[in-house]
PDB file of C-alpha atoms in Angstrom:
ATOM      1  CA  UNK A 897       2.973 -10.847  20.609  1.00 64.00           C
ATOM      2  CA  UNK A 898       6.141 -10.496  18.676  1.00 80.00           C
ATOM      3  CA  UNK A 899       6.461  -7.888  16.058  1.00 82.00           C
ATOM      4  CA  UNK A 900       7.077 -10.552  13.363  1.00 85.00           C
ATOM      5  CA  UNK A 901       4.314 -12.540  13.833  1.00 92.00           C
ATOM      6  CA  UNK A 902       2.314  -9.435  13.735  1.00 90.00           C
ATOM      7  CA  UNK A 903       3.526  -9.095  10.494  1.00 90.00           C
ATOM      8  CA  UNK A 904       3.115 -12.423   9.543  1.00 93.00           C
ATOM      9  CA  UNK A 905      -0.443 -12.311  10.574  1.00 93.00           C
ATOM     10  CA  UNK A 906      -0.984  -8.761   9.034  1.00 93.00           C
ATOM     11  CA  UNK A 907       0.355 -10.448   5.055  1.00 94.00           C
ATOM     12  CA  UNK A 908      -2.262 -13.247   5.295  1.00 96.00           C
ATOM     13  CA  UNK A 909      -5.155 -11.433   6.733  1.00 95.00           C
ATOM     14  CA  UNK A 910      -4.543  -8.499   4.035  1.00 95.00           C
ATOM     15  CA  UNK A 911      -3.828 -11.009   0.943  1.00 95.00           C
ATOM     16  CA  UNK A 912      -7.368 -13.308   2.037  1.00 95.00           C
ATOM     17  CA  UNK A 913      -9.111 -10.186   2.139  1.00 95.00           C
ATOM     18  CA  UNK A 914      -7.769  -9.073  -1.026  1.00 94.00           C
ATOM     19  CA  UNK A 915      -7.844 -11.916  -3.343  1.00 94.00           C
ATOM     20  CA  UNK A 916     -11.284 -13.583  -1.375  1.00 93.00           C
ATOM     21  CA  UNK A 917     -12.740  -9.832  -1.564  1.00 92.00           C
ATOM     22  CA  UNK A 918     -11.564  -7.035  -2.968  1.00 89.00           C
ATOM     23  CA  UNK A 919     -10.239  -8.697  -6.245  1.00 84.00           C
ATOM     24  CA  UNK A 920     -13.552  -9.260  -7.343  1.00 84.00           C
ATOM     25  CA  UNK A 921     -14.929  -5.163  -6.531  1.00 80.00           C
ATOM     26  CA  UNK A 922     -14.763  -3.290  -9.447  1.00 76.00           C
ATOM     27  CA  UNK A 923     -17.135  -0.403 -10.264  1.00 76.00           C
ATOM     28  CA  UNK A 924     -16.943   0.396 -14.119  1.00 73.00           C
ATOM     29  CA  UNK A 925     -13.776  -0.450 -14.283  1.00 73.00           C
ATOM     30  CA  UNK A 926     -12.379   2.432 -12.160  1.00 77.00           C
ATOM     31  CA  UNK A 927     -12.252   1.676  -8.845  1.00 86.00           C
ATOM     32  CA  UNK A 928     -10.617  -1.380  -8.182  1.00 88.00           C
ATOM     33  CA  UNK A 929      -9.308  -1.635  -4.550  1.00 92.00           C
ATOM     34  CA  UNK A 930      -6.284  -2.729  -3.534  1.00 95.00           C
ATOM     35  CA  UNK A 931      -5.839  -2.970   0.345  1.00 96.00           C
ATOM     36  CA  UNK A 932      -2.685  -5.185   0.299  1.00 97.00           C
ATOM     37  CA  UNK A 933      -0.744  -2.031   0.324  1.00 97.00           C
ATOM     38  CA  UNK A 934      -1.557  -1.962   3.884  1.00 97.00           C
ATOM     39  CA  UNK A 935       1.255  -4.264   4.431  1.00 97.00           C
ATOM     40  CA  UNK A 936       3.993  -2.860   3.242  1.00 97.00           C
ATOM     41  CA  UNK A 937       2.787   1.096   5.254  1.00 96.00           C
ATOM     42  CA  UNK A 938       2.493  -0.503   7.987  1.00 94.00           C
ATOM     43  CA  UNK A 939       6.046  -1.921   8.259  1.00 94.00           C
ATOM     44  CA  UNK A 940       8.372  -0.526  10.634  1.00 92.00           C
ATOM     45  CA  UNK A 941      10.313   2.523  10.066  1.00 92.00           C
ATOM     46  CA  UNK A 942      13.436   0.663  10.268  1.00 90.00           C
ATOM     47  CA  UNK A 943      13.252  -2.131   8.371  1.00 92.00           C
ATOM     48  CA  UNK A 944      16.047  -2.903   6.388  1.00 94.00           C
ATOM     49  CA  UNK A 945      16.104  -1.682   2.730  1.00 94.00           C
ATOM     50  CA  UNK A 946      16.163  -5.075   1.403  1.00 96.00           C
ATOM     51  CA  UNK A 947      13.732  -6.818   3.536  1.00 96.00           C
ATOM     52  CA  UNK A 948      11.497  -4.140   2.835  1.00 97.00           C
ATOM     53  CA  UNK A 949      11.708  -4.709  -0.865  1.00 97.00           C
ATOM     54  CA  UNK A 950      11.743  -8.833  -0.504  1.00 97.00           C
ATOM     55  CA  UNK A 951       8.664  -8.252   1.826  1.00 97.00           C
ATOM     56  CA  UNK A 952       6.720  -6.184  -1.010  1.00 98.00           C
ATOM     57  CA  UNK A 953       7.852  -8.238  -3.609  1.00 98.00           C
ATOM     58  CA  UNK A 954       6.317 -11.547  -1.693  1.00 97.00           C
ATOM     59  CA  UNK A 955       2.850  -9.334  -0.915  1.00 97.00           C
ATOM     60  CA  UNK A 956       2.793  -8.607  -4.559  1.00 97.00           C
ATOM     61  CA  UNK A 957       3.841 -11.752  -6.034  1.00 97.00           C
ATOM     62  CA  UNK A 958       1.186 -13.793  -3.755  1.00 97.00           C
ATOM     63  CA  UNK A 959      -1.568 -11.203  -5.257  1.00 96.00           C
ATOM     64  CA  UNK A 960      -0.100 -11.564  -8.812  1.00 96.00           C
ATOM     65  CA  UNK A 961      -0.459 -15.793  -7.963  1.00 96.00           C
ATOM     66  CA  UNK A 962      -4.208 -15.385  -7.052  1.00 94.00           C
ATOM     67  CA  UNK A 963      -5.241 -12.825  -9.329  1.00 91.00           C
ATOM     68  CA  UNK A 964      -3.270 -14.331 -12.777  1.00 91.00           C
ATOM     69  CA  UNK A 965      -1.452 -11.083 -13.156  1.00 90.00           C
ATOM     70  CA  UNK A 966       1.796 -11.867 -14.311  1.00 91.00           C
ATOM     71  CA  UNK A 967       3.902 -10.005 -11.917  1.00 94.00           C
ATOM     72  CA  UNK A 968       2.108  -6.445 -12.190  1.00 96.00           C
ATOM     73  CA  UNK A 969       1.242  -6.757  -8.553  1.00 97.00           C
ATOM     74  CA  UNK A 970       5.177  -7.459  -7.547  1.00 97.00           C
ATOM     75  CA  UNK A 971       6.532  -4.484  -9.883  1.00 98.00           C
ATOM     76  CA  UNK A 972       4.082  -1.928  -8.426  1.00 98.00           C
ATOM     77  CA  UNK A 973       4.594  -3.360  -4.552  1.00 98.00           C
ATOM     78  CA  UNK A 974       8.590  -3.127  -5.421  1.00 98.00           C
ATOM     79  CA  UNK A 975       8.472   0.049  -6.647  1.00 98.00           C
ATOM     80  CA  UNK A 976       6.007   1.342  -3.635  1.00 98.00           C
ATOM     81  CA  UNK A 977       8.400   0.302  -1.281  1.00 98.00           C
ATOM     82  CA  UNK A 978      11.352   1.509  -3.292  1.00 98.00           C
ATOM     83  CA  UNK A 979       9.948   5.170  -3.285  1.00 98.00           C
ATOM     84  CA  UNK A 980       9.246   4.723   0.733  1.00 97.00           C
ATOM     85  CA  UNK A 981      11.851   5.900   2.077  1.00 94.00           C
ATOM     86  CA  UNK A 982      12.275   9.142   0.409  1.00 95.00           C
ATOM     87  CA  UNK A 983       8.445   9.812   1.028  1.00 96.00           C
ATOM     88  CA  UNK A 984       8.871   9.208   4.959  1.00 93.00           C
ATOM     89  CA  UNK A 985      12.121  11.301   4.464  1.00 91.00           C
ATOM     90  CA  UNK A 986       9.760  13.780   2.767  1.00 92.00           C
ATOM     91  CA  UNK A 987       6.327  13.889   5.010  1.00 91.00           C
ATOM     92  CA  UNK A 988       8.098  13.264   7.992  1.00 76.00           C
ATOM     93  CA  UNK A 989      10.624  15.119  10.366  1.00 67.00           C
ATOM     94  CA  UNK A 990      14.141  13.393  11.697  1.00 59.00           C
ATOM     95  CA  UNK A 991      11.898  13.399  15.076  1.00 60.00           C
ATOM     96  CA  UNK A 992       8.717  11.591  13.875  1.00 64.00           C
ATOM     97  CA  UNK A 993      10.829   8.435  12.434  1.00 61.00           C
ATOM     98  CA  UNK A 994      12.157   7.130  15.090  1.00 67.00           C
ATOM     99  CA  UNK A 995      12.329   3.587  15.829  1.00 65.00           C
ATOM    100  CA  UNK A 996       9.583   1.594  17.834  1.00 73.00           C
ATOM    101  CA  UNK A 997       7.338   4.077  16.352  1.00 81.00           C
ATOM    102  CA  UNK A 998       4.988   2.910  13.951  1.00 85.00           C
ATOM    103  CA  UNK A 999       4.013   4.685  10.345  1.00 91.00           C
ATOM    104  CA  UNK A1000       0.304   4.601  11.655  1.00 90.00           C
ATOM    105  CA  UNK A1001      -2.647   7.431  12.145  1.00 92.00           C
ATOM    106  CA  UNK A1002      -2.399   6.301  15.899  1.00 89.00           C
ATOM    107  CA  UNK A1003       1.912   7.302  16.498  1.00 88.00           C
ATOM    108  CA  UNK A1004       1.727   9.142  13.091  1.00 90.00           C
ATOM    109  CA  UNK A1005      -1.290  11.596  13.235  1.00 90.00           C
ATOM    110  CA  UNK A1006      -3.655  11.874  10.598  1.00 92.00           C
ATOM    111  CA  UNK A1007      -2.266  14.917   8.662  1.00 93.00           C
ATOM    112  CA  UNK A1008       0.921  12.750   8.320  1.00 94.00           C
ATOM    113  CA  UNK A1009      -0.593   9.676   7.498  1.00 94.00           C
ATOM    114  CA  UNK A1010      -2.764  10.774   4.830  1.00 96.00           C
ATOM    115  CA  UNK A1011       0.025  12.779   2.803  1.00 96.00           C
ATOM    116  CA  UNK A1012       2.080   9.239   3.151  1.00 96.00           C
ATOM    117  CA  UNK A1013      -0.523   7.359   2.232  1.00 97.00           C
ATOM    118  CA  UNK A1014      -1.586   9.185  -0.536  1.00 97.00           C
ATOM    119  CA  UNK A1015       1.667   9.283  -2.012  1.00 98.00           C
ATOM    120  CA  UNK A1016       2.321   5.968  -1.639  1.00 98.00           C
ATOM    121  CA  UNK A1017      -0.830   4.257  -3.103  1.00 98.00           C
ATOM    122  CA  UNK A1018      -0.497   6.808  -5.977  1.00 98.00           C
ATOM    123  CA  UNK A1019       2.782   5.711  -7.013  1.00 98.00           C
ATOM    124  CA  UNK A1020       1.714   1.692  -6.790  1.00 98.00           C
ATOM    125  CA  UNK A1021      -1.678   2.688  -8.656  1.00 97.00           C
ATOM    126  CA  UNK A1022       0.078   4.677 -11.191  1.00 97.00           C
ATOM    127  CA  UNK A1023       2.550   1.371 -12.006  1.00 97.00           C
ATOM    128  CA  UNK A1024       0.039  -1.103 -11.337  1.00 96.00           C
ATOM    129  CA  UNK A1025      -2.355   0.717 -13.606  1.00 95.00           C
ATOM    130  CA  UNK A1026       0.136   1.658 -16.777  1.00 95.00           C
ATOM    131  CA  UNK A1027       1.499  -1.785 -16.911  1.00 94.00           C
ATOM    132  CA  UNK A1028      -1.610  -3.248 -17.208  1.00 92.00           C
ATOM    133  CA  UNK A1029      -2.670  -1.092 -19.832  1.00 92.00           C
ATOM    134  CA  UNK A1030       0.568  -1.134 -21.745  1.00 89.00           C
ATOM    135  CA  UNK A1031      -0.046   1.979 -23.810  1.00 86.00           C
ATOM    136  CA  UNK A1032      -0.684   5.433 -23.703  1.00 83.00           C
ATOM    137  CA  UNK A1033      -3.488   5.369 -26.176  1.00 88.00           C
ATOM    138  CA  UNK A1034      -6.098   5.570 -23.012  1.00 89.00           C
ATOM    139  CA  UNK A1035      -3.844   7.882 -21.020  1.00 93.00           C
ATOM    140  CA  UNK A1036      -6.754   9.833 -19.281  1.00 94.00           C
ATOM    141  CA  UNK A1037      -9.289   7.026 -18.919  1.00 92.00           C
ATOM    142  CA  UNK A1038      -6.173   5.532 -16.993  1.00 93.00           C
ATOM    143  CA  UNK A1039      -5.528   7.954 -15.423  1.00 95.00           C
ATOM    144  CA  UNK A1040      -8.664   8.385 -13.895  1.00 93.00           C
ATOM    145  CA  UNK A1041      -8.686   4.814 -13.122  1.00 93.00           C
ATOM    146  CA  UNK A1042      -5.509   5.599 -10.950  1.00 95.00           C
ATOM    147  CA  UNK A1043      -6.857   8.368  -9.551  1.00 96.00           C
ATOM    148  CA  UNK A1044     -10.646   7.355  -7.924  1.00 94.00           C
ATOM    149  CA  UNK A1045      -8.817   3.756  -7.212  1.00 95.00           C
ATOM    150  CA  UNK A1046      -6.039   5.455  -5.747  1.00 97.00           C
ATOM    151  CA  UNK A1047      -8.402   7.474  -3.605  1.00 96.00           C
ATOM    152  CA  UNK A1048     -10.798   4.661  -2.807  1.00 94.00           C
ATOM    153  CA  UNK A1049      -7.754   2.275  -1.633  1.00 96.00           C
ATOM    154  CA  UNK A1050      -6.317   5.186   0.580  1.00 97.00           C
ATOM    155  CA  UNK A1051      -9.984   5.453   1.934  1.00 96.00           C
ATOM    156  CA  UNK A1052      -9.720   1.951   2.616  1.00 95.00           C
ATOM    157  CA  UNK A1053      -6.835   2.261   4.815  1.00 97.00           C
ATOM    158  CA  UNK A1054      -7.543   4.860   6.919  1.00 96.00           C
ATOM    159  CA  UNK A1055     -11.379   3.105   7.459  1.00 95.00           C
ATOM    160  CA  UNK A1056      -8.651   0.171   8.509  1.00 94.00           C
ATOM    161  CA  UNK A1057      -7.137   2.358  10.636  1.00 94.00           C
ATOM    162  CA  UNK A1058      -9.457   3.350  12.335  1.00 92.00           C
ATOM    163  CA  UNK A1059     -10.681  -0.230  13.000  1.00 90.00           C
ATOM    164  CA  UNK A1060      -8.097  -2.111  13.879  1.00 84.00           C
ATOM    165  CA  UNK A1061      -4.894   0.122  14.980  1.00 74.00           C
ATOM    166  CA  UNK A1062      -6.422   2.599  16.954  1.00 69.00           C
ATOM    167  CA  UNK A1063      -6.037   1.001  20.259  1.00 64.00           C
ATOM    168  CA  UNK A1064      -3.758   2.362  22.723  1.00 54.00           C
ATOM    169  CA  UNK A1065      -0.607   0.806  23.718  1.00 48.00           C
TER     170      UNK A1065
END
């Protein structure tokens, strides 16, 4: 199957599932799970810089359409993929990021993924999170809003993992 209709495949499935699904989980208020970021880890170490970013931005903005969220979803997805780079750059050795490899617990290893992923989803969830607020008047009970969602989405994706890219090539 070609890579980009992987891809292709991979942005519907993960958007259905999120704004069918997931959109409508939310425990208290503090864990609100937001698998979509799937997407844009999973796409290939050397993507362009600017496909990368119009690929995130389309994720986002389809999420933002479904969920009436005036573009929160596309500024945190932008800014996730804007920091990727620099966090491959900084979990990841010369070696690991090759090309034809893919940033997943199968090529990647767990250790690796994890600290990626981590990062990652914090940085979106921290955005995401923030703008929606719009103040600092709640900074803590926002903050711990980012962090159980933040760990609850990265849970997520290494359950999807585990699932669905595990197989061997």
């Amino acid at each position: 199957m070609s890579v980009h209709i992987k891809h292709s495949i991979r942005f519907i499935i993960l958007l259905l599932v999120q704004v069918t699904v997931l959109n409508s989980v939310n425990f208290s208020g503090y864990l609100n799970p937001y698998l979509y970021v799937l997407f844009i880890l999973m796409l290939p170490f050397e993507i362009q810089g600017w496909l990368l970013l119009a690929l995130s931005f389309m994720m986002g903005f389809s999420v933002d359409i479904f969920s009436n969220t005036q573009g929160m979803h596309a500024a945190a997805s932008v800014f996730m993929a804007y920091c990727r780079p620099w966090i491959i750059r900084l979990v990841a050795s010369p070696r690991e990021a090759e090309a034809g490899i893919q940033p997943c617990i199968r090529d990647m290893g767990f250790r690796w993924f994890i600290s990626y992923t981590l990062i990652l989803v914090l940085l979106h969830h921290t955005l995401l999170f923030y703008l929606e607020a719009f103040t600092f008047k709640q900074f803590f009970v926002t903050l711990v809003r980012v962090l159980l969602s933040t760990l609850f989405t990265t849970g997520l994706v290494i359950l999807s993992q585990y699932l669905f890219f595990m197989k061997k090539k």
